[in-house]
mmCIF file of C-alpha atoms in Angstrom:
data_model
loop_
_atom_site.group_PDB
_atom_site.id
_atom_site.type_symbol
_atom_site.label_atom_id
_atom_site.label_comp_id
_atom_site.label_asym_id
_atom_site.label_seq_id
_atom_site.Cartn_x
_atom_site.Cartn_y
_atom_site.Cartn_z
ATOM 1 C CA UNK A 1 95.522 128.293 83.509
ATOM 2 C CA UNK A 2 93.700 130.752 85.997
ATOM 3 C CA UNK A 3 90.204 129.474 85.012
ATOM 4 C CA UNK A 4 91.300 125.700 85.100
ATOM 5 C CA UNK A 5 92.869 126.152 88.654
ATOM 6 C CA UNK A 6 89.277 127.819 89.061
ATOM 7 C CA UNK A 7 87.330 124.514 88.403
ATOM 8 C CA UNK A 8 89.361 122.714 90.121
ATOM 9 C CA UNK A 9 89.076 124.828 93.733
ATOM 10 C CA UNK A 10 85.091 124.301 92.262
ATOM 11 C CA UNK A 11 85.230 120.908 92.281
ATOM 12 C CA UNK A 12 87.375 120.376 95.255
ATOM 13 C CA UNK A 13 84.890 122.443 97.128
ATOM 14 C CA UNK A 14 81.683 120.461 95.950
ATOM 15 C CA UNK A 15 83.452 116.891 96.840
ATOM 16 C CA UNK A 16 84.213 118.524 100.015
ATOM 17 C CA UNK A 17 80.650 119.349 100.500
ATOM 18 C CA UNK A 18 79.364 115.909 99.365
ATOM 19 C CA UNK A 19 81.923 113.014 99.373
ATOM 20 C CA UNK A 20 79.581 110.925 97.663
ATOM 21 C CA UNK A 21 79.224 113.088 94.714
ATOM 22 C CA UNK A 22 79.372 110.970 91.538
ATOM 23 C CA UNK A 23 81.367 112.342 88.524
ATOM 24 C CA UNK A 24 78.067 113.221 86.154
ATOM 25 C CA UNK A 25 77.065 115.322 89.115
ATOM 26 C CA UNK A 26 80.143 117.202 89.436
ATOM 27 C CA UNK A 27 80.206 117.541 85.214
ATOM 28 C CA UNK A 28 76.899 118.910 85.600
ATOM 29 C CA UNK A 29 77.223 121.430 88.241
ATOM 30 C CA UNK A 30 80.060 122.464 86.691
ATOM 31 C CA UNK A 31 79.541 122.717 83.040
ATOM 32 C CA UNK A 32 82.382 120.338 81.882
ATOM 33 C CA UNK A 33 83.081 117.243 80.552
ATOM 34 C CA UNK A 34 83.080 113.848 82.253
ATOM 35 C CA UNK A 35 87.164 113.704 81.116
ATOM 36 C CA UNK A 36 87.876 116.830 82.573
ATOM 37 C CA UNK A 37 86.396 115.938 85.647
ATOM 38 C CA UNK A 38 87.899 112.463 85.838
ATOM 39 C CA UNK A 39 91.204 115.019 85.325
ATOM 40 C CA UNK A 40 90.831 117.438 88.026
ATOM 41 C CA UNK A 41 90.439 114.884 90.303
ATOM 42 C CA UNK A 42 93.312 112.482 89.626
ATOM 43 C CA UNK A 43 94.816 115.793 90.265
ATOM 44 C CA UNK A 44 93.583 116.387 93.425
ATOM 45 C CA UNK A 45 94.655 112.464 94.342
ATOM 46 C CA UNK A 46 98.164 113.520 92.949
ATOM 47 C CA UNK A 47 98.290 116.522 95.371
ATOM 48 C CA UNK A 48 97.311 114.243 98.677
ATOM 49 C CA UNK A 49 94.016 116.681 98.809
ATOM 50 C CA UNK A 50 91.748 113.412 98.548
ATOM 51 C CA UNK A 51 92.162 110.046 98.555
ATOM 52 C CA UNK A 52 90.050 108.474 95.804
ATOM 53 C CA UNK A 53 86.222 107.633 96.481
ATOM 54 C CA UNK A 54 84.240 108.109 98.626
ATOM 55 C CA UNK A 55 87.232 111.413 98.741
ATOM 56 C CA UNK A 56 88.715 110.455 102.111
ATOM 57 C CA UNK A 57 90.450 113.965 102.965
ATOM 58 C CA UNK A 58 93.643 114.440 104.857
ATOM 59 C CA UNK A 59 91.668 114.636 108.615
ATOM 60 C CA UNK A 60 91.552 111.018 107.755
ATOM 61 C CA UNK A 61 95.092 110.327 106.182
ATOM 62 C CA UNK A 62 97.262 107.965 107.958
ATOM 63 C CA UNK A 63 100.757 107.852 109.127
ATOM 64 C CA UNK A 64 102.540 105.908 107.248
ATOM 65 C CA UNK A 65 105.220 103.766 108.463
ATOM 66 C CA UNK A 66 107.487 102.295 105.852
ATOM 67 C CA UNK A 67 110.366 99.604 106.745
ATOM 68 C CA UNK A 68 110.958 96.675 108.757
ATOM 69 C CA UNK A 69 108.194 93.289 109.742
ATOM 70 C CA UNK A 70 109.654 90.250 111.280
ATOM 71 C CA UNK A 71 109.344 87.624 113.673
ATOM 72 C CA UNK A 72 110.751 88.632 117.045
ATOM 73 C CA UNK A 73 112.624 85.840 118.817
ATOM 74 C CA UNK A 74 113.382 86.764 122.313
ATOM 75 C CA UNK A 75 116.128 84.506 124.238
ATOM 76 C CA UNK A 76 116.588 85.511 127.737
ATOM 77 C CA UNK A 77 119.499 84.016 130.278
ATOM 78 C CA UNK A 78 118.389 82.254 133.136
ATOM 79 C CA UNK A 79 121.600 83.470 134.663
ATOM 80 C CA UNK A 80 124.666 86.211 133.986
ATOM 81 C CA UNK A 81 125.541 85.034 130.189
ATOM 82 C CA UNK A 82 128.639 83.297 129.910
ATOM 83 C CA UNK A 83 130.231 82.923 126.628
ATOM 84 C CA UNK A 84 131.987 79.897 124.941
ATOM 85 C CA UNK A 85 129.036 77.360 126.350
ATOM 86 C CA UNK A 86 125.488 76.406 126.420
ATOM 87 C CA UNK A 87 123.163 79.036 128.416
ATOM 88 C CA UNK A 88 119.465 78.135 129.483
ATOM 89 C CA UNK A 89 117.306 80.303 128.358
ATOM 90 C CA UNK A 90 113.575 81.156 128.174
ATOM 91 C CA UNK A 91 112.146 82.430 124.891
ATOM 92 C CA UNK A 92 109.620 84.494 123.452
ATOM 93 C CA UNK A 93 108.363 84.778 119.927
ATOM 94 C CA UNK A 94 106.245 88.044 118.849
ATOM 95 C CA UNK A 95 105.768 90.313 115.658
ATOM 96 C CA UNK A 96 108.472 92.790 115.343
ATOM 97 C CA UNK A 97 110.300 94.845 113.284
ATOM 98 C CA UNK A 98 110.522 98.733 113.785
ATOM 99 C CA UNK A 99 108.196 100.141 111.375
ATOM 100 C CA UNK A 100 105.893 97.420 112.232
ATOM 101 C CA UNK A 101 106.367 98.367 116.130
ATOM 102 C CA UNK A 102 105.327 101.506 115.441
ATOM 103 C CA UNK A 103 102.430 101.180 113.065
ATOM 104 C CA UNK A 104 101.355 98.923 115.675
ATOM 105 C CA UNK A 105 101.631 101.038 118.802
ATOM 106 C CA UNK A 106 100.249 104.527 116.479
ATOM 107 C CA UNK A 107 97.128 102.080 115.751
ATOM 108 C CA UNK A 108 96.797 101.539 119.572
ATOM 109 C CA UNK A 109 96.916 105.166 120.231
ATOM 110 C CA UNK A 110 94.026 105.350 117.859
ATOM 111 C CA UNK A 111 95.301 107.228 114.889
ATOM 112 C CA UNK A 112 95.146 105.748 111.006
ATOM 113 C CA UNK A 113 98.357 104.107 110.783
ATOM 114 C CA UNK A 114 99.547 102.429 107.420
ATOM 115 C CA UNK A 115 102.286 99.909 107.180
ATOM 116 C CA UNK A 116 104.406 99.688 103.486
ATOM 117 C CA UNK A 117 106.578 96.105 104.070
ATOM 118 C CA UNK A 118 108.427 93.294 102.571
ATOM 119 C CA UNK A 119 106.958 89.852 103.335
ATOM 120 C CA UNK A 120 107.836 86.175 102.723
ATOM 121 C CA UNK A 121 104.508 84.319 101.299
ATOM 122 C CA UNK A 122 105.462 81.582 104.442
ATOM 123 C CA UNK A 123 103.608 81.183 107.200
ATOM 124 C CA UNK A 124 105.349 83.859 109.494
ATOM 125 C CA UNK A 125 104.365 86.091 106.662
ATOM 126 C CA UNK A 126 100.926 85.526 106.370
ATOM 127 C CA UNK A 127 100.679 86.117 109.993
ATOM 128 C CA UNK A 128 102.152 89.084 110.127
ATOM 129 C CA UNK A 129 99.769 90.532 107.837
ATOM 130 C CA UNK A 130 96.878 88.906 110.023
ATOM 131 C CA UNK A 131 98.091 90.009 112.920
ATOM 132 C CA UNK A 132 98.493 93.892 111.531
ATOM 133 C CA UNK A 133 95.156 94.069 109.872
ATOM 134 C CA UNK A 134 93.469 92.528 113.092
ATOM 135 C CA UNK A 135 95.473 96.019 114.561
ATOM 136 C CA UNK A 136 93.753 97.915 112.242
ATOM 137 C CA UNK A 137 96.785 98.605 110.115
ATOM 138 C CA UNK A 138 96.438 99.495 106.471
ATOM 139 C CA UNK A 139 98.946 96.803 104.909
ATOM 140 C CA UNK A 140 97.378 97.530 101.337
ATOM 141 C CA UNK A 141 100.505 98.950 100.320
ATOM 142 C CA UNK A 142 102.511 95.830 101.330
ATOM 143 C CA UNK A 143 105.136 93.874 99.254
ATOM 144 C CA UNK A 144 104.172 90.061 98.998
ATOM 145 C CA UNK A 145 107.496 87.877 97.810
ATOM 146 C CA UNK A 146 106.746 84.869 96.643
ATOM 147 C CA UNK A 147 108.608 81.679 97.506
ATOM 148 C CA UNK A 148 110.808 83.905 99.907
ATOM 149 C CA UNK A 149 110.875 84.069 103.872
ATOM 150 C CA UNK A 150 109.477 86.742 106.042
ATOM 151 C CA UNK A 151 112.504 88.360 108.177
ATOM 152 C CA UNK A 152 113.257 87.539 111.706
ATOM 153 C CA UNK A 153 115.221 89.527 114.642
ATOM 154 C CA UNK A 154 116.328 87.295 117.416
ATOM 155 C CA UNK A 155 117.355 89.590 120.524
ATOM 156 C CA UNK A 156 119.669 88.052 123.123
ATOM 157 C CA UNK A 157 118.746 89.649 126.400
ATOM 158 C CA UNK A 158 120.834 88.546 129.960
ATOM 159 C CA UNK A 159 118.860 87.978 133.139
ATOM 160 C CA UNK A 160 118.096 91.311 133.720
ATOM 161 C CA UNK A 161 116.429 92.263 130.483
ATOM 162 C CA UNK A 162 119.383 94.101 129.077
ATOM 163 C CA UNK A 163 120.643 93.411 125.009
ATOM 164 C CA UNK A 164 123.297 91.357 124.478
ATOM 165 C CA UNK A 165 123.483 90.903 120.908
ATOM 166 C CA UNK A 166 120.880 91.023 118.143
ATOM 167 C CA UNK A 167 120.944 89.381 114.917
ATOM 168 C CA UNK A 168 118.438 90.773 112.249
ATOM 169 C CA UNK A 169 117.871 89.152 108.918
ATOM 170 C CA UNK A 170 116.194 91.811 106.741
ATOM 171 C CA UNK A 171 117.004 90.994 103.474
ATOM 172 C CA UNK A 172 113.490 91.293 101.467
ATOM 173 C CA UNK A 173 113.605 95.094 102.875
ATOM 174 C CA UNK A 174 115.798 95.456 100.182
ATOM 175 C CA UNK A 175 112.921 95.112 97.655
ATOM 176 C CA UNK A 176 111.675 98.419 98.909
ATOM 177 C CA UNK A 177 113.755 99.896 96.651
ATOM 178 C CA UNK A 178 112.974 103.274 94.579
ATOM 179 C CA UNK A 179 111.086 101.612 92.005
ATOM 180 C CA UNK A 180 108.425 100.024 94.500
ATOM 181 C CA UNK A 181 108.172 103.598 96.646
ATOM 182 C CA UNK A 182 107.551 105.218 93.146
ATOM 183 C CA UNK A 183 104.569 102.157 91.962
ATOM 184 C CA UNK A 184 103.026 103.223 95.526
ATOM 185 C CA UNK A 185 103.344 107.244 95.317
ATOM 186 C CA UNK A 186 99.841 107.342 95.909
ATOM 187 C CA UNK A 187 99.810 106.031 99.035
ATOM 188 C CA UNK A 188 102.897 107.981 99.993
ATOM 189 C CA UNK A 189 101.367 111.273 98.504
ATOM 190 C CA UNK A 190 97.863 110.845 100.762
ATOM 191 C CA UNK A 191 100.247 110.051 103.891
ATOM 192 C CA UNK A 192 99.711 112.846 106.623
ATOM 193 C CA UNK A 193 103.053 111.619 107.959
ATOM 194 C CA UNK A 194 106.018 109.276 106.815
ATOM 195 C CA UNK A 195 108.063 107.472 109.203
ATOM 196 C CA UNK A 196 110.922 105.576 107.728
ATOM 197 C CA UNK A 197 113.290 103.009 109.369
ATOM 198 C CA UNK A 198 116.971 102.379 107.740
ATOM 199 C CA UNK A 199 116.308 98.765 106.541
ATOM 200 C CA UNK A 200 115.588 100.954 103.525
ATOM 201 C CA UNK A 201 117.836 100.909 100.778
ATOM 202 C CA UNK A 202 119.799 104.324 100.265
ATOM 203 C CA UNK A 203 118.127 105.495 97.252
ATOM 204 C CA UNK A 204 114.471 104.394 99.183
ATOM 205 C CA UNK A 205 115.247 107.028 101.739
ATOM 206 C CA UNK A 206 116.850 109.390 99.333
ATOM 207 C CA UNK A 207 114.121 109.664 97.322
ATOM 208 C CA UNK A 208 111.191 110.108 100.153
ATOM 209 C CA UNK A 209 113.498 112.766 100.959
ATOM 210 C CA UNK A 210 113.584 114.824 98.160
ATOM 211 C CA UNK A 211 109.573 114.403 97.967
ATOM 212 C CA UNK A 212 109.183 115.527 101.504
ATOM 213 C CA UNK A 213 111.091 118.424 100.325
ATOM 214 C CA UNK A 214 108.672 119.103 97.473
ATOM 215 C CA UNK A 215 105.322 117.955 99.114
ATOM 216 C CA UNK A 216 105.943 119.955 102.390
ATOM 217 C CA UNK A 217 105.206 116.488 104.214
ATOM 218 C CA UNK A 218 106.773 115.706 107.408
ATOM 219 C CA UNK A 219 109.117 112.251 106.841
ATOM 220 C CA UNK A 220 110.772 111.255 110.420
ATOM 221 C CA UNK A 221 113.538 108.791 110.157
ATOM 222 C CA UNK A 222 114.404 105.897 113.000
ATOM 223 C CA UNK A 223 117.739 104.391 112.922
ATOM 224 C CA UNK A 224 117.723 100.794 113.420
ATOM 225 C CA UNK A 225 121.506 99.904 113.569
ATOM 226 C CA UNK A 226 124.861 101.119 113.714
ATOM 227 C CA UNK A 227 125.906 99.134 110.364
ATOM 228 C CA UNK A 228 122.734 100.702 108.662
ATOM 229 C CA UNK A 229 123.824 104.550 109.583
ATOM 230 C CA UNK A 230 125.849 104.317 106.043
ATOM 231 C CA UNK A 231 122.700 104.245 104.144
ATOM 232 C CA UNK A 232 121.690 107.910 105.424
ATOM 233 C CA UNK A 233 122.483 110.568 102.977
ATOM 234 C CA UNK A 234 125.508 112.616 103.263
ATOM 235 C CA UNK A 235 123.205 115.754 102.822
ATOM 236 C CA UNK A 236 119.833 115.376 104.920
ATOM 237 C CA UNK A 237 117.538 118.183 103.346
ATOM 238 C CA UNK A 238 113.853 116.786 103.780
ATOM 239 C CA UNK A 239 114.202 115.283 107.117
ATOM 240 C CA UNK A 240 111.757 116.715 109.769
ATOM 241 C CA UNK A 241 113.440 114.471 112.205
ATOM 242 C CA UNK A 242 115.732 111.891 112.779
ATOM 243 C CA UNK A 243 115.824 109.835 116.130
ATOM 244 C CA UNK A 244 118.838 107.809 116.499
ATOM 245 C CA UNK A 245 121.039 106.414 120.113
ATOM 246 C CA UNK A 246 124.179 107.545 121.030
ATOM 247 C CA UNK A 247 126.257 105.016 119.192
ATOM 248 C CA UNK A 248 124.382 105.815 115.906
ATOM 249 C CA UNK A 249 125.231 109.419 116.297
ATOM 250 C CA UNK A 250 128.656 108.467 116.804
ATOM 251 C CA UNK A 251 128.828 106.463 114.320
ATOM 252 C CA UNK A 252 127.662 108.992 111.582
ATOM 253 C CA UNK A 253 129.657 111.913 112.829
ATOM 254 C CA UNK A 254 132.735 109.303 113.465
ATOM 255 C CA UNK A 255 133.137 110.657 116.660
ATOM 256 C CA UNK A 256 133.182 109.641 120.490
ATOM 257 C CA UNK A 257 130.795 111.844 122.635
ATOM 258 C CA UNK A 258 131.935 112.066 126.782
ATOM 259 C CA UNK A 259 129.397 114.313 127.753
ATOM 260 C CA UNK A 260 125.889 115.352 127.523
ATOM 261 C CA UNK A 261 127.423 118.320 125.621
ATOM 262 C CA UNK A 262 129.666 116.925 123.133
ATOM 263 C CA UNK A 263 125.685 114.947 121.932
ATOM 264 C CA UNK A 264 124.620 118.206 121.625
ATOM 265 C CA UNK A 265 127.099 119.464 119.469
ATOM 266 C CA UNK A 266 126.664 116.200 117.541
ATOM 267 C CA UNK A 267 123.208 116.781 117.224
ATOM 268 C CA UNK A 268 124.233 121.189 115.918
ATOM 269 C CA UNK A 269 126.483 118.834 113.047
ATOM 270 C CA UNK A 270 123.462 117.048 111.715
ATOM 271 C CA UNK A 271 121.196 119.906 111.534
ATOM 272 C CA UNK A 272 123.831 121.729 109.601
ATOM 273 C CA UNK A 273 123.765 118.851 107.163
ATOM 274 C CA UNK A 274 119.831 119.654 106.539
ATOM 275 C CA UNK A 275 117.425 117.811 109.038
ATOM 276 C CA UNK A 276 115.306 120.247 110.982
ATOM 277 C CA UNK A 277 115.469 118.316 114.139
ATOM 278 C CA UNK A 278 117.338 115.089 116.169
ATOM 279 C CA UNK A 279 116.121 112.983 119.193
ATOM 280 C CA UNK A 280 119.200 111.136 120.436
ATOM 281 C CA UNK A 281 118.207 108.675 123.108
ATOM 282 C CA UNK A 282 120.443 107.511 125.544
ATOM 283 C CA UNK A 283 118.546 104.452 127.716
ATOM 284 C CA UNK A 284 118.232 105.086 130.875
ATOM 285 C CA UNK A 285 119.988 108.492 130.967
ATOM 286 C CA UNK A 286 116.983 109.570 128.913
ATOM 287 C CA UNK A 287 116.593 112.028 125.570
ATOM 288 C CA UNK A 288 118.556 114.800 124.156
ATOM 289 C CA UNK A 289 116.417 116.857 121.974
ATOM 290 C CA UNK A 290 116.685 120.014 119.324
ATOM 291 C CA UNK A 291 113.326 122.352 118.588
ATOM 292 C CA UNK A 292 114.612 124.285 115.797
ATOM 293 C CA UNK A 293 110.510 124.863 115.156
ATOM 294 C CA UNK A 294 110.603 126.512 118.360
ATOM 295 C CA UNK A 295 113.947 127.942 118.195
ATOM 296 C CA UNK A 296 115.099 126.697 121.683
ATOM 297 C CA UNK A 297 118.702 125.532 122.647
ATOM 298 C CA UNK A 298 118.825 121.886 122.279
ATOM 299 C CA UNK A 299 117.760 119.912 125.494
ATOM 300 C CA UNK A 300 117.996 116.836 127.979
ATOM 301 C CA UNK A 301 114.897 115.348 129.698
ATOM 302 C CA UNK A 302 115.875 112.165 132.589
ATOM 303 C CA UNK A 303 113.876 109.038 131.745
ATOM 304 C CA UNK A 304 111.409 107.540 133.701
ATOM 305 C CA UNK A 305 112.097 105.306 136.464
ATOM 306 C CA UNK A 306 110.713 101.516 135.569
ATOM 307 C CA UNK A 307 111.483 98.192 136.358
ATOM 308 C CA UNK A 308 113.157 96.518 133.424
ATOM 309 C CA UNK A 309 111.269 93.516 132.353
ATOM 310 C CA UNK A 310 112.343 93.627 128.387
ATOM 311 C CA UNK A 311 113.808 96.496 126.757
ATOM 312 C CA UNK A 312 112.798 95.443 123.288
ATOM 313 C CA UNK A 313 110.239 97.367 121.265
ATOM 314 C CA UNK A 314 111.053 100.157 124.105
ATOM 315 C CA UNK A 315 113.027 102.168 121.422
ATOM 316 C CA UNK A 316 110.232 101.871 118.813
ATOM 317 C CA UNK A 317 107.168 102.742 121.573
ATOM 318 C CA UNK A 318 109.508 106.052 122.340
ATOM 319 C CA UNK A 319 109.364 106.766 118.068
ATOM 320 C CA UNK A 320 105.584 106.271 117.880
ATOM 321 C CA UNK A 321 104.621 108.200 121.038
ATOM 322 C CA UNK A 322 107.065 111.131 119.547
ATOM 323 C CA UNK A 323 104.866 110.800 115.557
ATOM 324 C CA UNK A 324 101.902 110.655 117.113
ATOM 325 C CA UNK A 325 102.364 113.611 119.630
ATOM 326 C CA UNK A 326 103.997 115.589 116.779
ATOM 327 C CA UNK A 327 100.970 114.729 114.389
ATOM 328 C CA UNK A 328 98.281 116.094 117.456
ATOM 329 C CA UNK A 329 100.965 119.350 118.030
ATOM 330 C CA UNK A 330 103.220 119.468 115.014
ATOM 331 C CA UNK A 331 105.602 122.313 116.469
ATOM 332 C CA UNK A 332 106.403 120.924 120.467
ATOM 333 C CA UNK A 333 109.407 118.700 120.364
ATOM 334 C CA UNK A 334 109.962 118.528 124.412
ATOM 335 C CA UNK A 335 106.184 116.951 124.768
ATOM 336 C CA UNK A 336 106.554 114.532 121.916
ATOM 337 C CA UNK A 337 109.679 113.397 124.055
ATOM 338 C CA UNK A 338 107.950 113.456 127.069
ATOM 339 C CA UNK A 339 105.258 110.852 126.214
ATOM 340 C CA UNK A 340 107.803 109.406 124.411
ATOM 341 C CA UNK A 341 109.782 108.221 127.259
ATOM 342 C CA UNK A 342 106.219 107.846 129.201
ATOM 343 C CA UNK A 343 105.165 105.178 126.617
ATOM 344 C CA UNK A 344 108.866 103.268 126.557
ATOM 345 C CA UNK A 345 108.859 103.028 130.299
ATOM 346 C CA UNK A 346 105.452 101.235 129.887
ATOM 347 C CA UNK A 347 106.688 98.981 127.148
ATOM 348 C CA UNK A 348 110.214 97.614 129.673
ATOM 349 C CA UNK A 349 107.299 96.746 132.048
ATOM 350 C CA UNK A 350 106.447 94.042 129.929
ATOM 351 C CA UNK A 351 107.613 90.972 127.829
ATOM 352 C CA UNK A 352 105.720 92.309 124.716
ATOM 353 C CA UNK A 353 107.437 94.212 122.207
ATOM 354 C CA UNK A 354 104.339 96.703 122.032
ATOM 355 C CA UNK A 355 102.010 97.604 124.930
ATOM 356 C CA UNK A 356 98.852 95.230 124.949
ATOM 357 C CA UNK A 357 96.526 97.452 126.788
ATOM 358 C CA UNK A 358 97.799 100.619 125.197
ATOM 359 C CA UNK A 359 95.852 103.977 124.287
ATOM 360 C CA UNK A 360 95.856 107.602 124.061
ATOM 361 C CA UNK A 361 94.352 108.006 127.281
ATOM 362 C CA UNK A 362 97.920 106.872 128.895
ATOM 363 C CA UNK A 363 98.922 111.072 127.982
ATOM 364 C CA UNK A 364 96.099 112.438 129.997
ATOM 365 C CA UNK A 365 98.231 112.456 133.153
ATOM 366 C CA UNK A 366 99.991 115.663 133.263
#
C-alpha cells in the first residue's frame, strides 16, 4: 500500500509540474503501466486533487451552487395594495432563482462559479442557460427535462418595494434528487465550495451532508422558504453554515423570538444540532452571526442604510458576498457579513435581481 500511495504522490507531483503531461509520459517516468496510470489518476479525480485534463487543480475549482433557476416575475403596486380587487401594477421579468442568484453574482465577483439545475427544454429554459453561460457560469452539470417547463417565482412587491406575497413553482427541483447528485459526484467532489438552497429534496441535502462530512468540504446552506425548513435534517452534522431569516429560524426551532437575544439562543440550538455556524438575517435590522471558527460570542451587525428600490435578489446578493468572502478568508464570519450586507444594500438600489455593474472591487472600501 505504502509504495502505491508512493506513485501516486509521484505522479501527482509530475502533473503538477506539467499539466499537459500525457499518460505514456507519466508511465515512462515512472516505470509503470499505462493502466496503472490511467488508475492513479481517476484517483486523484475521485479525491477533488485534479480535475481531469489538462489537470485543472483546486486554485481553479469553482463554487458550486446547486438548487433553484427560474423566471422572475416582478409585479409592483402603483399604489398601497388593496385586496379583494384589481391593482395596477408595473412588472418586471428577470432570471431568478436562489442558487442561480448567487452563481450569478459569485461570477460577477470574479470567482469560478458552477451552477447544478433543473430546467424545462421551453424557451424560458433555454434562456436561462444562455443567459448563465454568457455569465460565465459552468451549467455543464445541469439537468435538461424534456417536454417539461422551466420554474418561475412571481414576487408581489407594494409601492414601496416591500414583499407581499411570493408564489414559487419549483417542481423540476425535485429531480435533483440523490440519484442525480450521485451521477454528478465528480463535479461535486472537484467543488472548492458547495452552496445549497432548500428546493432540494431532503435526501439531496442529506446526502451532500454526509459527504461534506467525509470530504472536509465546506457545504453552506440558504433557506428559501418557511414551508421548505421541513426538508432540513433533524441532525445537521456537515453544515459549515446555514443562513436563514428570522421566520425560518422560528419556524425550525417552533419558537417565537422577541429579542435580539432570544435569535441568539436560537441560533446556540442549531449549532447544538451539528452546523458549525448560522447567519440569521433580519432586513433592515441587519445580521445576527455565530464564529464558532473563531470562538467568539455570537453577534449583531446594523444594516446599511439604502433606499429601497426592490428587495428581491437582496437576500441571495447577502449569501454570495458571505461564500465568496469566506472562500478568500475561510475562518472570518463578521467580514463575510459585512460585505454581505454591503452587496444587498447595492442590490435594493436597483430593479435587478443581481447587481449589473457588480465586482470585487465594490470590497476595497474599508
Amino acid at each position: 500500500m505504502s509504495g502505491s500511495v508512493s506513485k501516486k504522490e509521484q505522479l501527482f507531483a509530475l502533473v503538477s509540474a506539467n499539466p499537459y503531461v500525457t499518460q505514456q509520459e507519466l508511465a515512462d517516468a515512472l516505470h509503470l503501466s499505462r493502466s496503472a496510470v490511467a488508475g492513479h489518476i481517476a484517483g486523484l479525480i475521485r479525491e477533488g486533487r485534479i480535475l481531469g485534463r489538462a489537470y485543472m487543480f483546486p486554485e481553479t475549482r469553482a463554487i458550486l451552487c446547486i438548487g433553484g433557476a427560474n423566471i422572475d416575475r416582478k409585479l409592483r403596486t402603483a399604489a398601497p395594495l388593496r385586496m379583494g380587487t384589481s391593482n395596477p401594477v408595473s412588472q418586471h421579468e428577470s432570471y431568478g432563482g436562489v442558487a442561480r442568484n448567487i452563481a450569478e453574482n459569485l461570477a460577477r465577483l470574479g470567482v469560478s462559479a458552477a451552477l447544478m439545475c433543473a430546467i424545462g427544454d421551453d424557451a424560458s429554459g433555454k434562456g436561462l442557460m444562455n443567459h448563465a453561460k454568457s455569465s460565465g457560469i459552468d451549467t455543464s452539470g445541469s439537468l435538461h427535462v424534456s417536454g417539461a417547463c422551466s420554474g418561475t417565482y412571481t414576487a408581489i412587491l407594494d409601492h414601496s418595494g416591500e414583499l407581499v406575497l411570493a408564489l414559487a413553482h419549483m417542481e423540476l427541483c425535485e429531480l435533483l434528487n440523490r440519484d442525480f447528485l450521485i451521477s454528478r459526484r465528480s463535479q461535486l467532489n472537484a467543488a472548492a465550495m458547495i452552496v445549497a438552497d432548500m428546493n432540494l429534496p431532503p435526501d439531496s441535502i442529506q446526502l451532500l451532508m454526509n459527504e461534506a462530512l467525509v470530504n472536509n468540504k465546506p457545504l453552506i446552506i440558504v433557506a428559501v422558504s418557511q414551508p421548505k425548513m421541513a426538508r432540513l435534517p433533524a441532525v445537521l452534522n456537515g453544515v459549515r453554515l446555514l443562513i436563514l431569516n428570522q421566520a425560518e429560524l422560528e419556524q425550525r426551532l417552533v419558537t417565537r423570538f422577541s429579542s435580539h437575544e432570544g435569535i441568539i439562543g436560537g441560533c446556540l440550538q442549531l449549532q447544538a444540532q451539528g452546523v458549525t455556524d448560522v447567519i440569521v438575517t433580519l432586513g433592515a435590522e441587519g445580521v445576527i452571526f455565530t464564529d464558532a471558527k473563531r470562538g467568539l460570542p455570537a453577534q449583531h451587525l446594523a444594516a446599511h442604510q439604502a433606499e429601497v428600490v426592490d428587495v428581491t435578489g437582496a437576500g441571495d446578493a447577502f449569501a454570495a458576498a458571505v461564500c465568496w468572502s469566506l472562500h478568500q478568508t475561510p475562518d472570518d464570519m463578521q467580514l463575510a457579513c459585512q460585505r454581505g450586507l454591503q452587496l444587498a444594500a447595492l442590490t435594493i438600489k436597483t430593479e435587478t435581481s443581481v447587481l449589473q455593474t457588480l465586482d470585487a472591487t465594490i470590497f476595497n472600501e474599508g
